[in-house]
Coordinates of C-alpha atoms in Angstrom, one line a residue:
Chain R
X7 CA 99.2 96.4 86.8
X8 CA 96.2 98.6 87.5
X9 CA 95.4 99.4 91.1
X10 CA 91.9 99.0 92.9
X11 CA 89.3 102.2 90.5
X12 CA 87.1 104.1 92.2
X13 CA 84.5 105.8 91.4
X14 CA 82.8 109.1 91.8
X15 CA 86.8 110.4 93.9
X16 CA 83.8 113.1 94.8
X17 CA 80.5 113.7 95.8
X18 CA 78.0 115.7 97.4
X19 CA 74.4 115.2 98.2
X20 CA 71.7 116.2 100.7
X21 CA 70.3 114.5 102.6
X22 CA 67.9 112.0 102.6
X23 CA 69.0 111.4 98.8
X24 CA 70.3 107.8 97.8
X25 CA 74.5 107.4 96.7
X26 CA 76.9 105.0 95.5
X27 CA 79.5 104.3 94.8
X28 CA 82.3 101.7 93.1
X29 CA 85.4 99.4 92.7
X30 CA 86.8 97.2 90.2
X31 CA 88.4 95.1 92.4
X32 CA 92.5 94.5 91.1
X33 CA 92.5 91.2 88.5
X34 CA 93.0 88.0 89.7
X35 CA 92.2 89.0 94.1
X36 CA 88.9 87.0 95.6
X37 CA 88.3 89.2 97.8
X38 CA 86.8 92.9 99.1
X39 CA 86.3 95.1 101.7
X40 CA 84.6 98.7 102.2
X41 CA 85.7 99.9 104.3
X42 CA 85.1 103.7 106.0
X43 CA 86.8 106.5 107.3
X44 CA 86.0 109.4 109.3
X45 CA 88.4 112.7 109.0
X46 CA 91.3 111.5 111.5
X47 CA 90.9 108.5 112.2
X48 CA 91.6 104.6 111.1
X49 CA 89.6 102.5 108.9
X50 CA 86.6 101.2 109.6
X51 CA 85.1 97.3 108.1
X52 CA 81.7 98.0 106.6
X53 CA 81.6 94.8 104.6
X54 CA 83.7 91.9 103.7
X55 CA 83.3 89.7 100.0
X56 CA 84.7 86.4 98.9
X57 CA 84.3 86.2 95.8
X58 CA 80.2 86.9 95.8
X59 CA 79.5 86.1 99.2
X60 CA 79.8 88.3 102.1
X61 CA 80.8 87.0 104.6
X62 CA 81.8 89.7 107.2
X63 CA 78.4 91.8 107.0
X64 CA 78.7 92.7 110.5
X65 CA 79.8 96.5 111.4
X66 CA 77.0 98.0 107.7
X67 CA 74.2 99.2 109.5
X68 CA 71.5 97.5 107.5
X69 CA 68.3 100.3 107.8
X70 CA 69.7 102.6 105.3
X71 CA 73.5 100.3 103.7
X72 CA 73.1 97.4 100.6
X73 CA 75.8 96.0 98.7
X74 CA 77.0 93.9 96.8
X75 CA 79.4 92.0 93.9
X76 CA 77.9 90.9 91.3
X77 CA 79.7 88.4 89.2
X78 CA 82.4 87.9 92.0
X79 CA 84.4 91.1 90.6
X80 CA 83.3 94.8 90.6
X81 CA 81.6 96.0 93.6
X82 CA 78.6 99.1 94.6
X83 CA 78.0 100.0 98.3
X84 CA 74.8 101.9 98.9
X85 CA 73.3 103.9 101.3
X86 CA 69.5 104.9 100.9
X87 CA 69.2 108.0 102.6
X88 CA 71.9 109.2 103.6
X89 CA 72.6 110.9 106.5
X90 CA 75.1 114.3 108.1
X91 CA 77.3 111.9 109.8
X92 CA 77.4 109.5 106.1
X93 CA 80.8 112.6 105.5
X94 CA 83.4 110.2 104.7
X95 CA 85.1 108.5 102.8
X96 CA 84.8 105.2 101.7
X97 CA 87.4 102.7 100.9
X98 CA 87.1 99.9 99.3
X99 CA 89.8 97.2 99.1
X100 CA 91.5 93.8 97.5
X101 CA 93.3 90.6 98.9
X102 CA 94.2 87.6 96.8
X103 CA 92.5 84.4 98.3
X104 CA 94.6 83.0 101.0
X105 CA 94.6 79.8 100.9
X106 CA 96.2 79.9 97.8
X107 CA 98.9 80.7 99.7
X108 CA 98.6 84.1 97.7
X109 CA 99.7 87.6 100.0
X110 CA 96.5 88.3 102.4
X111 CA 98.2 92.7 102.0
X112 CA 95.1 94.5 101.4
X113 CA 95.6 97.6 98.7
X114 CA 93.1 100.1 98.6
X115 CA 92.2 102.5 96.4
X116 CA 91.8 106.3 96.9
X117 CA 88.6 106.5 97.8
X118 CA 85.5 108.6 97.7
X119 CA 84.7 111.2 99.8
X120 CA 80.8 111.7 99.8
X121 CA 79.6 115.6 102.1
X122 CA 76.1 115.4 103.0
X123 CA 74.5 118.3 103.5
Chain L
X13 CA 85.9 99.1 122.2
X14 CA 88.7 100.8 120.8
X15 CA 91.2 97.8 120.3
X16 CA 93.9 99.1 119.3
X17 CA 95.7 101.8 121.1
X18 CA 97.5 104.5 118.7
X19 CA 100.3 107.4 120.0
X20 CA 101.5 109.8 119.6
X21 CA 98.3 111.8 117.7
X22 CA 100.8 113.5 115.6
X23 CA 105.1 113.6 115.7
X24 CA 106.7 115.9 114.5
X25 CA 110.9 114.8 113.0
X26 CA 113.7 116.7 112.2
X27 CA 115.6 115.5 108.5
X28 CA 117.3 112.7 109.4
X29 CA 116.1 111.9 112.9
X30 CA 113.9 108.5 114.5
X31 CA 109.9 108.6 114.1
X32 CA 108.0 106.3 116.9
X33 CA 105.5 105.5 116.4
X34 CA 104.0 103.2 119.6
X35 CA 100.2 101.0 118.9
X36 CA 98.6 98.8 121.6
X37 CA 96.5 96.2 121.0
X38 CA 94.8 94.0 124.0
X39 CA 92.5 90.7 121.1
X40 CA 95.5 88.5 121.9
X41 CA 93.8 86.4 119.1
X42 CA 95.6 89.0 117.2
X43 CA 97.7 87.5 114.6
X44 CA 98.8 89.7 111.5
X45 CA 100.8 93.3 112.8
X46 CA 101.1 95.8 109.8
X47 CA 101.7 99.2 108.9
X48 CA 100.0 101.0 106.7
X49 CA 100.8 104.3 104.7
X50 CA 98.7 107.0 104.1
X51 CA 99.2 110.2 102.6
X52 CA 96.7 113.1 101.9
X53 CA 93.6 111.9 99.0
X54 CA 94.7 108.3 98.7
X55 CA 94.0 105.1 99.8
X56 CA 96.2 103.9 102.7
X57 CA 98.6 101.6 101.9
X58 CA 101.1 98.8 102.9
X59 CA 104.3 99.5 104.6
X60 CA 105.4 96.9 106.4
X61 CA 104.4 93.5 108.2
X62 CA 105.3 91.3 111.0
X63 CA 103.8 87.7 112.5
X64 CA 104.2 86.7 116.5
X65 CA 106.3 85.0 116.0
X66 CA 109.4 87.2 115.7
X67 CA 110.5 90.4 117.6
X68 CA 111.8 92.5 114.9
X69 CA 111.4 92.9 110.8
X70 CA 113.0 94.8 109.4
X71 CA 112.8 97.0 105.3
X72 CA 115.4 99.1 104.6
X73 CA 114.4 103.0 107.3
X74 CA 111.0 101.1 108.3
X75 CA 110.9 98.4 110.9
X76 CA 108.3 97.1 113.7
X77 CA 109.4 95.7 117.1
X78 CA 107.2 93.8 118.5
X79 CA 106.3 92.6 122.2
X80 CA 103.9 89.5 122.2
X81 CA 104.1 89.2 126.0
X82 CA 102.7 93.6 126.6
X83 CA 100.8 93.0 123.2
X84 CA 102.4 96.4 121.9
X85 CA 103.8 97.2 118.7
X86 CA 105.4 100.3 117.3
X87 CA 107.2 101.5 113.8
X88 CA 110.4 103.1 113.7
X89 CA 111.7 105.4 110.6
X90 CA 115.3 105.5 110.4
X91 CA 117.0 108.3 108.9
X92 CA 114.1 110.0 108.8
X93 CA 112.6 112.4 105.1
X94 CA 110.4 115.5 104.1
X95 CA 109.2 112.6 101.8
X96 CA 108.0 110.7 105.0
X97 CA 105.5 113.0 106.2
X98 CA 101.9 110.8 106.0
X99 CA 99.6 109.9 108.0
X100 CA 100.6 106.1 109.3
X101 CA 97.9 103.3 111.1
X102 CA 99.6 100.7 112.5
X103 CA 96.6 97.4 112.4
X104 CA 95.1 94.1 113.8
X105 CA 94.7 91.0 112.0
X106 CA 92.8 87.8 112.5
X107 CA 90.8 85.7 111.0
X108 CA 92.9 83.1 108.7
X109 CA 93.3 83.6 105.7
X110 CA 91.8 86.6 104.9
X111 CA 92.5 89.0 107.7
X112 CA 90.0 91.5 109.6
X113 CA 92.3 94.2 109.7
X114 CA 91.1 96.7 113.0
X115 CA 93.2 99.7 112.1
X116 CA 94.3 103.2 115.0
X117 CA 93.9 106.1 114.3
X118 CA 97.0 107.1 112.8
X119 CA 99.5 109.5 113.7
X120 CA 100.3 112.4 111.4
X121 CA 104.0 112.4 110.7
X122 CA 106.0 115.9 110.0
X123 CA 109.1 115.3 108.7
X124 CA 111.2 118.9 108.1
X125 CA 113.6 119.6 106.3

């Protein structure tokens, strides 16, 4: 079974440029998460989707960050415009819907390492 | 406000030794406590998790000890191996069926051969 797929794996951009990250969760996983991981830190939740609905976006800086999960499968996270402080690894994770008695385990993708120059 | 405090920041252990990583939390609403292992260039992967109704859980060489009254939990890696060298994150979750996880800052474990 394929894991969580993310692309690109690496991205280098100039500040003020836009950037987008893509995530394909594990098949059948209804819940999708985007995390930000700064160097030497643990992941921090940006947004959580249940199917196509964003149920927790309280930590998403909405002035420059946006996300979507059309059709409740793949998701895209966008930054526009990017700032120097956005340099980090952006992780996507997915999990089964807990109400079905499935595992609450979050499966993480390899992440996209963003460098803003 | 850091809700999950993890220590030490780094740890060096000899092969065959015991690695111990500690975490403390503040929010009593947390009801799910996983440990994740992360290798360079990879995403975190679940290692072992515990709920507050038990004080210990063991899976192979990995054991979680949980102290609800002290709001502390720890990961013990027995017979540590060089392949265990990685960054370990504790986390705490709440929120019903799909847990919103708050992670610690991580511990870089190095196991020397």
